[in-house]
């Protein structure tokens, strides 16, 4: 388990990163925290000619509020997400999910941008981005663009970030006073890839749900929003009856992948159980 | 083999200037190039915790970090913690509670424990187990390790309260 | 000498002495084989079969040979003349068969991971680079991956050369009238069980650094193993070297648990390559390789039934164990011992007049299997105890009551089991009572009932067990295995009056060196800090069996005790000459020799040593001044020293998710004389957690083509801190009278019954839901299927 040989470059700026990528003839990959890239190299799952370290690029760091949006730099470490007061206030769902990401030491070095670009369907933050309707700011030599989370996660380990492009930051609409959210996952051991995970964000006024977003992880090649379930929740009273209907609706929303350890019927069952628990928690908090 | 690149960082409190093959992990650099073998390799993919070192004050998997990524960083291995009073307390507690059997997980366990107690971790057993959730031990069954850390966390709390 | 030193009888055996080795570990100063480097050292990597069964049609290593940093690429032909093949059969397993093995596959590959070629390069990374350049073509042969199908007469063979198809070994143990007992019994309970295949996952992988010096034909092997003497013999015989020229050194070993005493293809290849090339060769499998090459363990399909009378007395068991192994039997201890112990340990705690146990050991194209901590015990215990609990439910008896009615009474020893084991003295009744108090059983039952009303499903499971420890020569030697049943120790008094011990049992973290220091300190009247113990080097310690099957403390401890007594006699004789006292009237205590009848007549050990070493001319002529003694000890009397105990598990099952939470675990254990209670308890805790890992998490999963589908630490679930419970421990002490020390083994006790207790606890929780599970690991999927929540 030793990585194949490659050359290593450090990019002080975005422009340098693009130039280095260009010079590498497309056989280069970017390195942020390295916690997805380095093990994949050790396993020889990929063999790039060049690694371009983008950790020092200034645009990639920092968390700040900008015009009703929380801007989170792509190099932000999971541990910073967990501890940051702005995240806790403006994106509580993200803060709730952070402790579920792997283990403490991984969270010290792993970055949210690297995590999102790795696009592991069992990972927590991609599902959270879907539920938060975040926008991904992608930099390319020709300029920056923003991609909504729903268009960012294209397929298994595949994102809208084209080769050579760099995820610079994510922009999260800040939570309102009536925003309620919940996150949990069911895994066999703490920090494991979850058998199922769910992020819920709703607006709750006088017991009635508005703008429901429900996103699941570990249900297929990408994290999924569940439109049928959300339609049930929209404008409904948060009650046991609503929760049961929302659980039912998941059958049409989800078509989990084949996996001998967690067959599709079990995955769907666990999705229903977890959704019921999270909505029940929101209902209890409300009462 | 790709060309070696220059690397400078602080290792156990002292500046290090070296050349390193880019593909070399920090763990292999520490073990092979600096003979700091307390940093151990159990899985090389970030799942066992045997290779944890302090990187800029927080535990990091030396197997998941390329040596080249340590440029400018402050790295402390178990060998470099011998002057730390809190580490000395943890080491004594591990011996007293027999929390190290074969010893292969011990450096990583102590690194996690040091960060936990330094951050004001409490003697709460569930919280300690959560902090240790990425540290594998095949020998002890974990209870002795939890006991040892809980004892030091308890003492640290009292010290804090008295101060 | 001060007054403190005069206190006679200050004993260290029985005290929780801290381990000096732990001080090295916490300081980061351990020296594992993986830490060692030597000048001119080469690193090995292996090219492995990607298929479970096949025939090599092309193997082209020319490009790899030309790769940067590569010293050599070896194939089977290169090693054919320097390493003879091995075959893992033993005579006492009558009729067993196995194909022989060589370090690298010659033509037929037998499992995914079978080494085919070996790269020797300047670094491990370069060796891995070159391994990608080897061209390997394999014609696929049918893979045998299901044990039932494997036994069908038309099944393809897992190994083409196997003499008896896929049957490695078959045996039946039977008392007189089993069928009649079942036909006439008031109650019969039966069940089918599946026990998963798991593996050791020692945190330090296997590791070897072989260093052959062609100028002297000496081979020095640094190896992470439990059994250096066995490997000294193995390397010498198979590589054609003089045994005296082979030295095996085991420095710190990062966990072993039975996994590091088997012969592996890679280690043989590494030693052979060092001989061939005259350079040190180092090999440390990476974690992916350990899953593909470390022995796997367990794996049983069992049908079992138990007959009881109307009052719930066990009359008989009838068990059929199909035990799938690898494509050949492991060398030199075989892959049969596990199943053999399964069928012999069934019903062991109980008065059970009749028994039939049938074992079929079956080849398949997966990694070889062999002995791992608590060989066979967890399986026999889980089957027996699941049936006892099932019978208790059928008869309306409490789990404690049915066991109290059936265990062999504490005053009924010696006793003999239906499977032929001879028990010297066990303490099941006392352990049962002690456990009930320790766990607060009645309160737990009340809490369980109250919580059930609130939809919380907790369960309590108990499991008594019997453990085989201190085996004699009937274990391996009788079958022709070159595995020592005895151990040896050299104890010396240094010129400064302290002690040094070299002993053939080995240390992997359990505290071997500490307990030997305690034992020797007591015999010589020293403090354990004045006793230095050396282990793990075939050149500097006597030969012996080393550490396995819970023999270190019982056999090794007795060896040290008797050696130290010999030295004590010698010290008394020399000092008696100086003090003009009969040696028999002198006592060794407090670092001195003291007259039993007059404490004022005394001399320090340092003075005895000074005279014996530096001024022997002042001693009476002809006196033997030896201050080093050697002693070997082999167990006699009972073939094994059985231990016993009982465990309890408290769990909560989430019936919606199928997830089991371990709340608490209790153990009452009787390992005879306790040499060091701290170390004994931590051995038990570690063992329990290995058993709980098997119960809930650990399983090597294969697909139908024989691919291991979860061979990494991200996918194979070892027990981690958050999921494991705290474990309370209590003891009963019934020393064996076979030895002076009275100690029996304890290292496997925790593993022996933990999974049985957990399975019974889960089934107790599931009982009101009408579900039952008899397969380990008890995964969420299997629990949801048992609950019929998932029906596909």
Short mmCIF file of N, CA and C in Angstrom, two decimals, chain C residues 12-68:
data_model
loop_
_atom_site.label_atom_id
_atom_site.label_comp_id
_atom_site.label_asym_id
_atom_site.label_seq_id
_atom_site.Cartn_x
_atom_site.Cartn_y
_atom_site.Cartn_z
N UNK C 12 4.90 -11.93 45.99
CA UNK C 12 4.52 -11.10 44.84
C UNK C 12 3.51 -11.80 43.96
N UNK C 13 3.52 -13.13 43.99
CA UNK C 13 2.47 -13.85 43.27
C UNK C 13 1.13 -13.50 43.92
N UNK C 14 0.19 -13.10 43.10
CA UNK C 14 -1.11 -12.72 43.64
C UNK C 14 -1.29 -11.21 43.74
N UNK C 15 -0.23 -10.45 43.43
CA UNK C 15 -0.34 -8.98 43.51
C UNK C 15 -0.41 -8.38 42.10
N UNK C 16 -1.02 -7.19 42.01
CA UNK C 16 -1.20 -6.57 40.68
C UNK C 16 0.03 -5.79 40.24
N UNK C 17 1.15 -6.46 40.14
CA UNK C 17 2.38 -5.79 39.73
C UNK C 17 2.21 -5.17 38.35
N UNK C 18 2.65 -3.91 38.20
CA UNK C 18 2.57 -3.26 36.89
C UNK C 18 3.64 -3.79 35.95
N UNK C 19 3.36 -3.74 34.66
CA UNK C 19 4.28 -4.30 33.67
C UNK C 19 5.36 -3.30 33.27
N UNK C 20 6.59 -3.76 33.37
CA UNK C 20 7.68 -2.91 32.92
C UNK C 20 7.59 -2.67 31.41
N UNK C 21 7.14 -3.68 30.67
CA UNK C 21 7.03 -3.51 29.22
C UNK C 21 6.07 -2.38 28.86
N UNK C 22 5.05 -2.19 29.68
CA UNK C 22 4.09 -1.12 29.40
C UNK C 22 4.79 0.23 29.46
N UNK C 23 5.79 0.35 30.33
CA UNK C 23 6.53 1.62 30.41
C UNK C 23 7.25 1.91 29.10
N UNK C 24 7.79 0.88 28.48
CA UNK C 24 8.43 1.09 27.18
C UNK C 24 7.40 1.47 26.12
N UNK C 25 6.26 0.80 26.15
CA UNK C 25 5.24 1.07 25.14
C UNK C 25 4.74 2.51 25.22
N UNK C 26 4.44 2.97 26.44
CA UNK C 26 3.89 4.33 26.55
C UNK C 26 4.95 5.39 26.23
N UNK C 27 6.21 5.02 26.35
CA UNK C 27 7.27 5.97 26.02
C UNK C 27 7.60 5.93 24.52
N UNK C 28 6.93 5.07 23.79
CA UNK C 28 7.22 4.94 22.35
C UNK C 28 8.52 4.23 22.08
N UNK C 29 9.00 3.46 23.06
CA UNK C 29 10.30 2.82 22.90
C UNK C 29 10.21 1.33 22.61
N UNK C 30 9.04 0.85 22.24
CA UNK C 30 8.91 -0.55 21.87
C UNK C 30 9.73 -0.80 20.61
N UNK C 31 10.11 -2.04 20.40
CA UNK C 31 10.82 -2.42 19.18
C UNK C 31 10.09 -3.60 18.55
N UNK C 32 9.29 -3.31 17.57
CA UNK C 32 8.58 -4.36 16.86
C UNK C 32 9.39 -4.78 15.64
N UNK C 33 9.08 -5.95 15.11
CA UNK C 33 9.77 -6.38 13.90
C UNK C 33 9.58 -5.35 12.79
N UNK C 34 8.40 -4.73 12.75
CA UNK C 34 8.15 -3.73 11.72
C UNK C 34 9.02 -2.49 11.88
N UNK C 35 9.71 -2.34 13.02
CA UNK C 35 10.56 -1.17 13.23
C UNK C 35 12.01 -1.43 12.82
N UNK C 36 12.34 -2.68 12.52
CA UNK C 36 13.75 -3.04 12.34
C UNK C 36 14.21 -2.84 10.91
N UNK C 37 15.43 -2.37 10.76
CA UNK C 37 16.07 -2.33 9.43
C UNK C 37 17.48 -2.87 9.57
N UNK C 38 18.02 -3.42 8.48
CA UNK C 38 19.38 -3.94 8.49
C UNK C 38 20.10 -3.42 7.24
N UNK C 39 21.41 -3.33 7.31
CA UNK C 39 22.16 -2.91 6.12
C UNK C 39 21.90 -3.87 4.95
N UNK C 40 21.83 -3.33 3.76
CA UNK C 40 21.66 -4.15 2.55
C UNK C 40 20.29 -4.82 2.46
N UNK C 41 19.36 -4.33 3.26
CA UNK C 41 18.05 -4.99 3.35
C UNK C 41 17.23 -4.80 2.07
N UNK C 42 16.60 -5.86 1.65
CA UNK C 42 15.66 -5.81 0.52
C UNK C 42 14.23 -5.90 1.05
N UNK C 43 13.32 -5.30 0.32
CA UNK C 43 11.91 -5.34 0.69
C UNK C 43 11.16 -6.24 -0.27
N UNK C 44 10.26 -7.03 0.28
CA UNK C 44 9.51 -7.97 -0.55
C UNK C 44 8.09 -7.49 -0.77
N UNK C 45 7.59 -7.77 -1.97
CA UNK C 45 6.16 -7.63 -2.26
C UNK C 45 5.76 -8.85 -3.09
N UNK C 46 4.50 -9.20 -3.05
CA UNK C 46 4.05 -10.41 -3.73
C UNK C 46 3.02 -10.10 -4.80
N UNK C 47 3.11 -10.85 -5.88
CA UNK C 47 2.05 -10.84 -6.89
C UNK C 47 1.14 -12.00 -6.54
N UNK C 48 -0.14 -11.73 -6.47
CA UNK C 48 -1.07 -12.74 -5.94
C UNK C 48 -2.13 -13.12 -6.98
N UNK C 49 -2.66 -14.28 -6.80
CA UNK C 49 -3.74 -14.71 -7.69
C UNK C 49 -4.97 -13.84 -7.47
N UNK C 50 -5.52 -13.31 -8.58
CA UNK C 50 -6.78 -12.55 -8.44
C UNK C 50 -7.99 -13.48 -8.47
N UNK C 51 -7.77 -14.76 -8.74
CA UNK C 51 -8.88 -15.72 -8.85
C UNK C 51 -8.78 -16.75 -7.74
N UNK C 52 -9.96 -17.29 -7.37
CA UNK C 52 -10.00 -18.25 -6.26
C UNK C 52 -9.45 -19.61 -6.65
N UNK C 53 -9.56 -19.96 -7.93
CA UNK C 53 -9.06 -21.26 -8.36
C UNK C 53 -8.72 -21.16 -9.84
N UNK C 54 -7.59 -21.67 -10.18
CA UNK C 54 -7.23 -21.60 -11.60
C UNK C 54 -5.87 -22.20 -11.86
N UNK C 55 -5.53 -22.20 -13.13
CA UNK C 55 -4.25 -22.76 -13.58
C UNK C 55 -3.47 -21.63 -14.23
N UNK C 56 -2.24 -21.47 -13.80
CA UNK C 56 -1.41 -20.40 -14.38
C UNK C 56 -1.04 -20.78 -15.81
N UNK C 57 -1.40 -19.94 -16.76
CA UNK C 57 -1.05 -20.23 -18.15
C UNK C 57 0.10 -19.36 -18.62
N UNK C 58 0.27 -18.22 -17.99
CA UNK C 58 1.41 -17.39 -18.36
C UNK C 58 1.86 -16.56 -17.16
N UNK C 59 3.15 -16.56 -16.95
CA UNK C 59 3.72 -15.73 -15.88
C UNK C 59 5.00 -15.14 -16.44
N UNK C 60 4.95 -13.86 -16.77
CA UNK C 60 6.11 -13.21 -17.39
C UNK C 60 6.58 -12.09 -16.46
N UNK C 61 7.76 -12.28 -15.89
CA UNK C 61 8.26 -11.31 -14.92
C UNK C 61 9.41 -10.48 -15.49
N UNK C 62 9.64 -10.57 -16.78
CA UNK C 62 10.82 -9.92 -17.35
C UNK C 62 10.78 -8.41 -17.19
N UNK C 63 9.61 -7.82 -17.42
CA UNK C 63 9.52 -6.36 -17.30
C UNK C 63 9.73 -5.93 -15.84
N UNK C 64 9.17 -6.70 -14.92
CA UNK C 64 9.31 -6.38 -13.50
C UNK C 64 10.78 -6.47 -13.09
N UNK C 65 11.48 -7.47 -13.64
CA UNK C 65 12.91 -7.64 -13.28
C UNK C 65 13.72 -6.42 -13.69
N UNK C 66 13.28 -5.76 -14.76
CA UNK C 66 14.05 -4.62 -15.27
C UNK C 66 13.62 -3.30 -14.62
N UNK C 67 12.65 -3.34 -13.73
CA UNK C 67 12.13 -2.09 -13.14
C UNK C 67 13.15 -1.48 -12.19
N UNK C 68 13.08 -0.14 -12.00
CA UNK C 68 14.05 0.53 -11.12
C UNK C 68 14.00 -0.01 -9.69
#
